[in-house]
Short mmCIF file of C-alpha atoms in Angstrom, two decimals:
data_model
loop_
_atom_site.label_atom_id
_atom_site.label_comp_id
_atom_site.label_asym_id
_atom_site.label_seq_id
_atom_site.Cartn_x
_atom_site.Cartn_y
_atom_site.Cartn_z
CA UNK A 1 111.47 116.88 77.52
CA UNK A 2 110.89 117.70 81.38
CA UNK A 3 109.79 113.97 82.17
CA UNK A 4 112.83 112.89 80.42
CA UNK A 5 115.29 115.30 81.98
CA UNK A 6 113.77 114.46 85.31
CA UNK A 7 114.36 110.69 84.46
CA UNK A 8 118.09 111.46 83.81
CA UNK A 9 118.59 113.62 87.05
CA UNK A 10 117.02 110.59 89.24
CA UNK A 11 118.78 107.64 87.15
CA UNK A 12 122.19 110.02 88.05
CA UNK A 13 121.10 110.39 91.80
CA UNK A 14 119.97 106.75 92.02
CA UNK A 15 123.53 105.65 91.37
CA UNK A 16 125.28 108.11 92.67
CA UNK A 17 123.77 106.95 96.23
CA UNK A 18 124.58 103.19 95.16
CA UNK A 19 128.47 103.79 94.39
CA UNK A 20 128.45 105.98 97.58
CA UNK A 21 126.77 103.18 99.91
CA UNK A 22 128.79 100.75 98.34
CA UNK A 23 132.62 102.76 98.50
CA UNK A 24 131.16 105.19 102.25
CA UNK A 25 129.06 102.41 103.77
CA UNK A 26 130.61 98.70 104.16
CA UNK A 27 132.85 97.49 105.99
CA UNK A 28 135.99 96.18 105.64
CA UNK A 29 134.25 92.47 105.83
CA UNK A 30 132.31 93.73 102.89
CA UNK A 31 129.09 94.10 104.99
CA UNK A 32 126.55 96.88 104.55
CA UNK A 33 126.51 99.07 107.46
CA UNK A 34 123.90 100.85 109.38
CA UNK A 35 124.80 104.30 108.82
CA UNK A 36 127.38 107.08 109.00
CA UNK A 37 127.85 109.88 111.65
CA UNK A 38 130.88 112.28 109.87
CA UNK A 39 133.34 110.42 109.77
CA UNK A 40 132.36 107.43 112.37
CA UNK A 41 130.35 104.25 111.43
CA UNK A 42 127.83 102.94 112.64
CA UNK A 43 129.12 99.42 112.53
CA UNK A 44 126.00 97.48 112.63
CA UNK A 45 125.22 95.55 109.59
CA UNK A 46 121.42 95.47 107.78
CA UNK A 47 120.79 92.48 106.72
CA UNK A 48 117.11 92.87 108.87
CA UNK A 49 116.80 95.69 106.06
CA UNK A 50 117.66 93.64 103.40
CA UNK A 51 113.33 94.11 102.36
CA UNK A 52 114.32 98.14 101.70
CA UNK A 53 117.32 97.95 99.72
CA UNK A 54 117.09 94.23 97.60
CA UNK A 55 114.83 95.54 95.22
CA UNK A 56 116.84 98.17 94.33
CA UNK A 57 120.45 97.02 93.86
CA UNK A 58 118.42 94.28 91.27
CA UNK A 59 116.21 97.11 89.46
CA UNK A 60 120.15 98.80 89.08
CA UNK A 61 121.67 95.63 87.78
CA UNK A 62 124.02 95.28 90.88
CA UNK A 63 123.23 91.51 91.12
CA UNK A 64 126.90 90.81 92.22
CA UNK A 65 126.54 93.46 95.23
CA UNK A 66 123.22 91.45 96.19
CA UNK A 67 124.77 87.93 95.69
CA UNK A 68 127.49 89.00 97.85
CA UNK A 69 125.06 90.28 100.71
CA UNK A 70 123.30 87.05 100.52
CA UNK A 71 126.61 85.28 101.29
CA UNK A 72 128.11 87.46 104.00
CA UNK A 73 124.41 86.82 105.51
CA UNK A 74 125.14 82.87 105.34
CA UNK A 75 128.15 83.65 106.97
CA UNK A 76 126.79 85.43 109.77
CA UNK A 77 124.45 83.18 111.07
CA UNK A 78 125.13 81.14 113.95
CA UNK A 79 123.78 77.60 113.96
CA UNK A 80 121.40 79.00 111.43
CA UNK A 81 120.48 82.18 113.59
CA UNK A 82 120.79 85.90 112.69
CA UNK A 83 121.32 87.10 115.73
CA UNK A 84 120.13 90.93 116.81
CA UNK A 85 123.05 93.19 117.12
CA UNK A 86 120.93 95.37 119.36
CA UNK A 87 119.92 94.41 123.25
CA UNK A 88 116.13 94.36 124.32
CA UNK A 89 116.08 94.73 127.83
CA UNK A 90 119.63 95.48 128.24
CA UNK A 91 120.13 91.83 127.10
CA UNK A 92 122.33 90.53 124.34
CA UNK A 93 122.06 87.88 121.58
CA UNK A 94 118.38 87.65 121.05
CA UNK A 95 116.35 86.60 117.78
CA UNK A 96 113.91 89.01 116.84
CA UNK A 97 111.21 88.50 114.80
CA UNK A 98 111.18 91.92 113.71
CA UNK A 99 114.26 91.70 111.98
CA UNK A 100 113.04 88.52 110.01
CA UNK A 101 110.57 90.46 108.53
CA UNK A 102 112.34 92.95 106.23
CA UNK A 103 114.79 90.08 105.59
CA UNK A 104 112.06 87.56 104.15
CA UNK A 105 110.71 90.38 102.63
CA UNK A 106 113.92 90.71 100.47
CA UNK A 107 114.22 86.91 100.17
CA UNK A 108 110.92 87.41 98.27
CA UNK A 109 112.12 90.16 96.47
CA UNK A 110 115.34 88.32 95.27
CA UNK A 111 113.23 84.91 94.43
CA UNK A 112 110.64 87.10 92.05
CA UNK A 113 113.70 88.43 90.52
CA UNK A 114 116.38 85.50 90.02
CA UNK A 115 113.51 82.66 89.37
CA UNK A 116 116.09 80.36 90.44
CA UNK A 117 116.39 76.60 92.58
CA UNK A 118 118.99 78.41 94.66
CA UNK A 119 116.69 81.46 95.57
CA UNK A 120 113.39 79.45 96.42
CA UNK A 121 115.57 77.23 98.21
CA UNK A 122 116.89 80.36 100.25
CA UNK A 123 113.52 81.50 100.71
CA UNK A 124 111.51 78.05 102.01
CA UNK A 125 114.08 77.27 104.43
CA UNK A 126 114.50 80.85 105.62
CA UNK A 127 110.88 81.32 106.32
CA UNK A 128 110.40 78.04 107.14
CA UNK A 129 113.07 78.75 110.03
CA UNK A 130 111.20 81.83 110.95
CA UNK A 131 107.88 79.64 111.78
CA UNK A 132 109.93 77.64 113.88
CA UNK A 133 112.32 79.98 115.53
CA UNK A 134 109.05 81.79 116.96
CA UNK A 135 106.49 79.94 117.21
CA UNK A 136 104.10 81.53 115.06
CA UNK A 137 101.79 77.86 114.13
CA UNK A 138 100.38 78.26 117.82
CA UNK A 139 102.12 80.30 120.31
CA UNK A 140 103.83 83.43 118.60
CA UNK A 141 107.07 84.74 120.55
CA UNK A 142 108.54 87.67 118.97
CA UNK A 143 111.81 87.29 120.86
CA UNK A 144 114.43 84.15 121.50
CA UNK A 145 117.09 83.75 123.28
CA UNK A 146 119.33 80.70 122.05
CA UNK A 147 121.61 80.61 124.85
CA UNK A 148 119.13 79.73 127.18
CA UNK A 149 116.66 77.93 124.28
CA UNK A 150 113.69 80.70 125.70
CA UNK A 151 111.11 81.67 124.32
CA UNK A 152 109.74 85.14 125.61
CA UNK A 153 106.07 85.20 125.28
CA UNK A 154 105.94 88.68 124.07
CA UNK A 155 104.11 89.49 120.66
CA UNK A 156 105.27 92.26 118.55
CA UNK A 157 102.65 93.81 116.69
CA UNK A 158 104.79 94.08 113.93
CA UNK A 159 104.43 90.90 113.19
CA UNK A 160 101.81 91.41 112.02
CA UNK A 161 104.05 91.88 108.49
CA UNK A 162 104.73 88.40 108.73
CA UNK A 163 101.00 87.52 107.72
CA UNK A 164 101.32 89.40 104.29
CA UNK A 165 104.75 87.58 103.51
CA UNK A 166 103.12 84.37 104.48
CA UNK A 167 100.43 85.42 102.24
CA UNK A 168 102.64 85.91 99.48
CA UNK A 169 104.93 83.19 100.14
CA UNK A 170 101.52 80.70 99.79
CA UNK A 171 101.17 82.51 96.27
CA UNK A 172 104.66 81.53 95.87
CA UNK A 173 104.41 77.67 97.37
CA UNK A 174 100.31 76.72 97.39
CA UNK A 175 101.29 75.09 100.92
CA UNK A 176 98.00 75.38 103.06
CA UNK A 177 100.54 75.77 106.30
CA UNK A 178 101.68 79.45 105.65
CA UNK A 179 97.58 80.42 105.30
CA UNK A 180 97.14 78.64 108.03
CA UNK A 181 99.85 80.19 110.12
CA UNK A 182 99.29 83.83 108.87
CA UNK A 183 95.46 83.22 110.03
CA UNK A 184 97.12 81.91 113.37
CA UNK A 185 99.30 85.09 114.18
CA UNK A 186 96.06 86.96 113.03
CA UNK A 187 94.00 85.80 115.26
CA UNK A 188 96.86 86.01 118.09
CA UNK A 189 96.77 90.10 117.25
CA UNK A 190 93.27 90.41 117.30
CA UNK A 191 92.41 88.29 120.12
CA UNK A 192 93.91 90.34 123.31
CA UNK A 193 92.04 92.55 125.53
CA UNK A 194 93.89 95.76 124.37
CA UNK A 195 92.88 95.33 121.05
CA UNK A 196 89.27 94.31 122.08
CA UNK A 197 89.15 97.75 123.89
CA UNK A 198 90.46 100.25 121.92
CA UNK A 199 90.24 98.69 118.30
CA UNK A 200 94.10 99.42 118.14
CA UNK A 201 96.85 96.80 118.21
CA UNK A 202 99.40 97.66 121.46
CA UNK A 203 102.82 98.10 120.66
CA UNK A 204 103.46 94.38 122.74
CA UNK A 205 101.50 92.26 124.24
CA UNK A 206 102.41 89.97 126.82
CA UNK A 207 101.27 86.48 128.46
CA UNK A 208 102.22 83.95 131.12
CA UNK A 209 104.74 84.02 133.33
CA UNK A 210 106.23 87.61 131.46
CA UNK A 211 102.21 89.27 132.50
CA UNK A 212 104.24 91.01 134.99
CA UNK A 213 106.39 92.93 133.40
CA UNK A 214 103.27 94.78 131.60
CA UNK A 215 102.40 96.12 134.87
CA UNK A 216 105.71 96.68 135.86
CA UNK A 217 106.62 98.89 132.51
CA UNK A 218 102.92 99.61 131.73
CA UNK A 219 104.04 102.78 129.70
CA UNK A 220 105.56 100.36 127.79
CA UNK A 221 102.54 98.38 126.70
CA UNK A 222 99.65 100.58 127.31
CA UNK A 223 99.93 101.93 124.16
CA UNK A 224 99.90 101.69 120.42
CA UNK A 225 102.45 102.61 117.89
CA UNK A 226 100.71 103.63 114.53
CA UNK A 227 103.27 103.42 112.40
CA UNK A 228 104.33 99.71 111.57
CA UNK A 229 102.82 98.33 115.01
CA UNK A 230 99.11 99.35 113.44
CA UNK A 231 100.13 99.95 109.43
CA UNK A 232 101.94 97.10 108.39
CA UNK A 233 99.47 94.59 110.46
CA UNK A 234 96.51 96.64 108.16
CA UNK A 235 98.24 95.61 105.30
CA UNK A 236 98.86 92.15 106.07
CA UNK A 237 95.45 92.19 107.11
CA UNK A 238 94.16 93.64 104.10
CA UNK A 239 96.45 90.81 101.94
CA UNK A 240 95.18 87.87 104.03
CA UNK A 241 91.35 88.97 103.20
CA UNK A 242 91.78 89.54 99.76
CA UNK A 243 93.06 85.55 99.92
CA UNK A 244 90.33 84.35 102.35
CA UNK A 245 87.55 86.37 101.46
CA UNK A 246 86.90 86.47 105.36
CA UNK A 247 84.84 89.33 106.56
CA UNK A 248 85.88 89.53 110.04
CA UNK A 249 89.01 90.24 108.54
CA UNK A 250 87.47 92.68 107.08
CA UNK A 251 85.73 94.11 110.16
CA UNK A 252 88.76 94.41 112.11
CA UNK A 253 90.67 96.76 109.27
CA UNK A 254 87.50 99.03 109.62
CA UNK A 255 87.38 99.32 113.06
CA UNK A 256 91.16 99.58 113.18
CA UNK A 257 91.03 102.43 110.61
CA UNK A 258 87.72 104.15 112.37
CA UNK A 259 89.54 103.90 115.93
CA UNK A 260 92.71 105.87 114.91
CA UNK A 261 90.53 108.19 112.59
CA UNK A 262 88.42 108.76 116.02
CA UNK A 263 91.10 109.03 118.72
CA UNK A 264 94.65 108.93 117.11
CA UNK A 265 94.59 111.75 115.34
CA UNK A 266 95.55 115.94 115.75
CA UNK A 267 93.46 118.23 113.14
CA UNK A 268 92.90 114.93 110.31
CA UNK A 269 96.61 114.15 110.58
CA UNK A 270 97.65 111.03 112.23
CA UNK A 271 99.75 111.12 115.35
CA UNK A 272 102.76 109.08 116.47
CA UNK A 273 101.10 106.73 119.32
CA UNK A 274 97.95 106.48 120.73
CA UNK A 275 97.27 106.02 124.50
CA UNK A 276 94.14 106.38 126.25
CA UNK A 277 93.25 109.28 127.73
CA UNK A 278 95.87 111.22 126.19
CA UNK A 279 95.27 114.89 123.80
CA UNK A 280 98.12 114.91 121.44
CA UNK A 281 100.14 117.94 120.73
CA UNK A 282 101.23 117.39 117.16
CA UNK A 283 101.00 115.23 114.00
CA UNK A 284 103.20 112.73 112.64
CA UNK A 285 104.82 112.49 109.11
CA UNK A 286 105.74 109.29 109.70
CA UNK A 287 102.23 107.77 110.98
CA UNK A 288 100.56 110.24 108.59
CA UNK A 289 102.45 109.02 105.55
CA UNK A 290 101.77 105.50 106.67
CA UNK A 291 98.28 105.91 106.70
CA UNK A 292 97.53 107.43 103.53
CA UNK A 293 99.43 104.85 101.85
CA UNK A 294 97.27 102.13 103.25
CA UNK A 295 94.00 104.10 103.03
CA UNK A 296 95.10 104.61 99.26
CA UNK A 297 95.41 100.75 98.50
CA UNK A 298 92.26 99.87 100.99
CA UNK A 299 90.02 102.56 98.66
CA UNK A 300 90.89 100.86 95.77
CA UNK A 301 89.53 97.50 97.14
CA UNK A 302 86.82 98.58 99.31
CA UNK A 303 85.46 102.09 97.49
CA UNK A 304 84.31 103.58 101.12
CA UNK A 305 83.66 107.22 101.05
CA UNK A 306 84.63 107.93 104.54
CA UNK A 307 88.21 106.64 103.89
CA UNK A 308 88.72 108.65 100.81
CA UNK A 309 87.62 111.97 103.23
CA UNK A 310 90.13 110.56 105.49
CA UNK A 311 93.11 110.40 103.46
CA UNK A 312 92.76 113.97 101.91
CA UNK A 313 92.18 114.78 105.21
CA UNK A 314 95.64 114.10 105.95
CA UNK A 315 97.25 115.35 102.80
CA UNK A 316 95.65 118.50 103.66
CA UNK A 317 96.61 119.20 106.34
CA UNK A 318 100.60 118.62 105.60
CA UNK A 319 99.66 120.81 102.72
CA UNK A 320 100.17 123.47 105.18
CA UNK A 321 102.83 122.53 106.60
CA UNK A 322 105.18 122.06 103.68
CA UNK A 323 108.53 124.28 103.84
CA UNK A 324 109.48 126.71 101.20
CA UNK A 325 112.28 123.59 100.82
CA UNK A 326 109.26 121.52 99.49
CA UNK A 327 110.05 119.87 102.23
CA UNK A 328 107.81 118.50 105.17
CA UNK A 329 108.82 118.88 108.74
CA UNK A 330 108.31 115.23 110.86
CA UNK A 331 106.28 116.75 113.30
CA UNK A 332 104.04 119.33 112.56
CA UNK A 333 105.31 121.48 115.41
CA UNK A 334 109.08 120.97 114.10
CA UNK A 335 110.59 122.49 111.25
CA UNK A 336 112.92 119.62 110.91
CA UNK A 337 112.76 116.88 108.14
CA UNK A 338 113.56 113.75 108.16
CA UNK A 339 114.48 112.09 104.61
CA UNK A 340 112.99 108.40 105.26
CA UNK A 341 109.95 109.87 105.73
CA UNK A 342 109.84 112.41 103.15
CA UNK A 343 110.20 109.82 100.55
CA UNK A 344 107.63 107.38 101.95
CA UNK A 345 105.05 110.31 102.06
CA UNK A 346 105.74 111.38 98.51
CA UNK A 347 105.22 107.82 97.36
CA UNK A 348 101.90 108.02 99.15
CA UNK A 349 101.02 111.32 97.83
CA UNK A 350 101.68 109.91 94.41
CA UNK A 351 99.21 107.24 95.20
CA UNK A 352 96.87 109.60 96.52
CA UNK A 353 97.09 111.44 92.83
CA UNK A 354 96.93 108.62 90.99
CA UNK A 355 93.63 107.47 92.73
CA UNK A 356 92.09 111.12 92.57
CA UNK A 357 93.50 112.61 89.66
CA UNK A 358 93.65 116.11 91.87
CA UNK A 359 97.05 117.63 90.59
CA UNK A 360 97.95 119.51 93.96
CA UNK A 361 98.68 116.37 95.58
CA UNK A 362 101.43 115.43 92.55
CA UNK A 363 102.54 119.32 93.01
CA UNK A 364 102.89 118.38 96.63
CA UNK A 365 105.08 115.10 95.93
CA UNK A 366 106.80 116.94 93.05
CA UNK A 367 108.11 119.57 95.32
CA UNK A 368 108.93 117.45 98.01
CA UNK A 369 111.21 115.02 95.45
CA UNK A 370 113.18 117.93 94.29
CA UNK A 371 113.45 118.94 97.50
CA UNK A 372 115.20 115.62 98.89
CA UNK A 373 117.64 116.09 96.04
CA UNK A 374 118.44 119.38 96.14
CA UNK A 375 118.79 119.56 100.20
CA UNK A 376 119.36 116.20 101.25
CA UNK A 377 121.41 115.81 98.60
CA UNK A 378 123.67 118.53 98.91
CA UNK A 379 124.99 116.94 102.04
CA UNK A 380 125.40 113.29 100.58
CA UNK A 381 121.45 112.20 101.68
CA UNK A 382 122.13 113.33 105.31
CA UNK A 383 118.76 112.29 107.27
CA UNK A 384 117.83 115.61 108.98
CA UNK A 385 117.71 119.14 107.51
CA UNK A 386 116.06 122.63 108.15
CA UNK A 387 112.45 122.50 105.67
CA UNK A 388 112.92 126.21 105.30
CA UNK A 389 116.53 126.89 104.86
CA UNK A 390 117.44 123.80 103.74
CA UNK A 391 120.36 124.13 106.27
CA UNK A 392 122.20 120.38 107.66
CA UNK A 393 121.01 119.70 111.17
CA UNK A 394 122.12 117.12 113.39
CA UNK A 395 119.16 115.64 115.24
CA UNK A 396 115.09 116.53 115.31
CA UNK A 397 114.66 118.70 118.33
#
């Protein structure tokens, strides 16, 4: 009866957040927003997030919400651009790869579920754009700038998502190009001389006539970003070799994994961003919570001892640091949470349990769940509270 009574209270919160983001967070086009500070929106719309919250309007049967999405994105576009609503380099209007890749990712999500002409069609000629747009069959360029028809030769490590959707898009449409251009932007990541030094992927790389500005901002490229710059090119990576069967694919997740388990790390957890040189002064949830989730999924495939030490490693260590809230603080000097995070690391700690069968790590995600609802909840899913008083805070400091 408790499985079932939990299902109820999570089926009641589930929609209760869906009529609230659809009545609290749209705007009067009809457009789902970025977010809400009291009573001020943040007027941005998320269709580059499409990826996180697809899935979920479908599993919820709120097709008609989706469909309607879909057709205020058509609508956006100009001359078949999404164009970022956010500046890089104080500069408006650019196309960022970045933002294609949640967006495919809920093109895929929508095709799986609808089966339909209309979706693959959506789908082929959106990614299909996205291979064009930037450049990814020889010379990826994470950035565009249509006004002036440049292409910045910048790559985002993120990208490296786009090699699992190609992956999966392949699986979708047996078209040797998307292999072929995943392995491409593969090889793009692995090939510069950051990487080849420090077995992590920079935040950004640059080349050509932009080669300055990495000297010019070198804080901002001497450096890797765990969390999505490092973890979402693993998985792609990890996708791609499971296709190809290649083991230098293979070699690079190791030393990937070994390099942040050697140098990225404070007391087994993960932290934020590695730079050389540097000693850290706290954990991260967020790289922590990425990590286990991958090291979880590569275990299953590749059964090495070292990366099951690893992940508990991490778990353990938060173990410690959960709040009497069941709650985890983001950083493990803080004693703030931060609710994206706490759900992503209870999904990993429910992987982590699955793959083990040790209960504390289910007691650990168990705690944390009712603590979202209870706490976040209280406040309408507000993003930062106190893990030990459960108190509404405005900000993580």
């Amino acid at each position: 009866m408790e499985n079932a009574a939990n299902k109820n209270v999570y089926e009641y919160e589930a929609q209760r957040i869906i009529q609230m983001l659809k009545k609290d967070f749209v705007r009067e086009d009809g457009v789902l927003i970025l977010g809400r500070q009291d009573d001020t929106i943040i007027n941005h719309h998320i269709f580059p997030d499409m990826g996180d919250y697809m899935p979920f309007f479908l599993y919820f049967e709120e097709g008609e919400f989706v469909e309607t999405q879909i057709a205020l994105y058509k609508k956006s576009l100009q001359k078949g651009l999404l164009i970022s609503e956010h500046k890089a380099w104080g500069i408006q209007g650019f196309v960022k790869s970045y933002e294609y890749s949640d967006l495919l990712l809920g093109f895929i999500d929508y095709h799986n579920f609808k089966r339909s002409d209309d979706s693959l069609e959506l789908l082929t000629s959106s990614v299909n754009n996205a291979i064009e747009i930037f450049k990814y069959k020889n010379n990826p360029s994470s950035l565009y700038l249509p006004k002036l028809k440049l292409h910045c030769p910048v790559l985002d490590s993120r990208d490296g998502m786009m090699i699992e959707l190609l992956v999966e898009m392949f699986q979708i449409q047996p078209d040797e190009k998307y292999l072929k251009t995943a392995q491409t932007i593969y090889e793009k990541l692995v090939s510069g001389k950051y990487f080849r030094l420090h077995k992590i992927l920079p935040a950004y790389s640059v080349r050509g006539w932009m080669k300055p500005l990495s000297i010019l901002k070198k804080n901002a490229f001497d450096r890797g970003i765990i969390m999505k710059y490092n973890t979402n090119s693993l998985y792609a990576f990890l996708a791609l070799y499971e296709e190809t069967a290649n083991k230098d694919i293979l070699s690079n997740i190791v030393s990937i994994v070994d390099s942040i388990k050697r140098n990225a790390t404070y007391h087994g957890a993960v932290v934020a961003t590695y730079v050389p040189g540097k000693e850290y002064p706290n954990a991260s949830l967020v790289a922590s919570h990425a990590m286990l989730d991958f090291l979880c999924d590569f275990y299953h495939v590749h059964q090495r001892d070292e990366d099951l030490v690893f992940v508990k490693g991490i778990a353990d260590f938060w173990k410690d640091k959960q709040g009497t809230t069941g709650l985890f603080p983001l950083y493990s000097d803080s004693q703030k949470s931060d609710l994206d995070a706490e759900t992503d690391f209870t999904i990993a700690l429910y992987k982590l349990y699955e793959l083990t069968h040790e209960k504390e790590y289910k007691k650990m995600a168990d705690a944390c769940v009712e603590g979202i609802i209870k706490e976040h909840g209280q406040y309408d899913y507000t993003v930062v509270v106190d893990i030990e008083t459960g108190k509404r805070r405005t900000n993580f400091q």
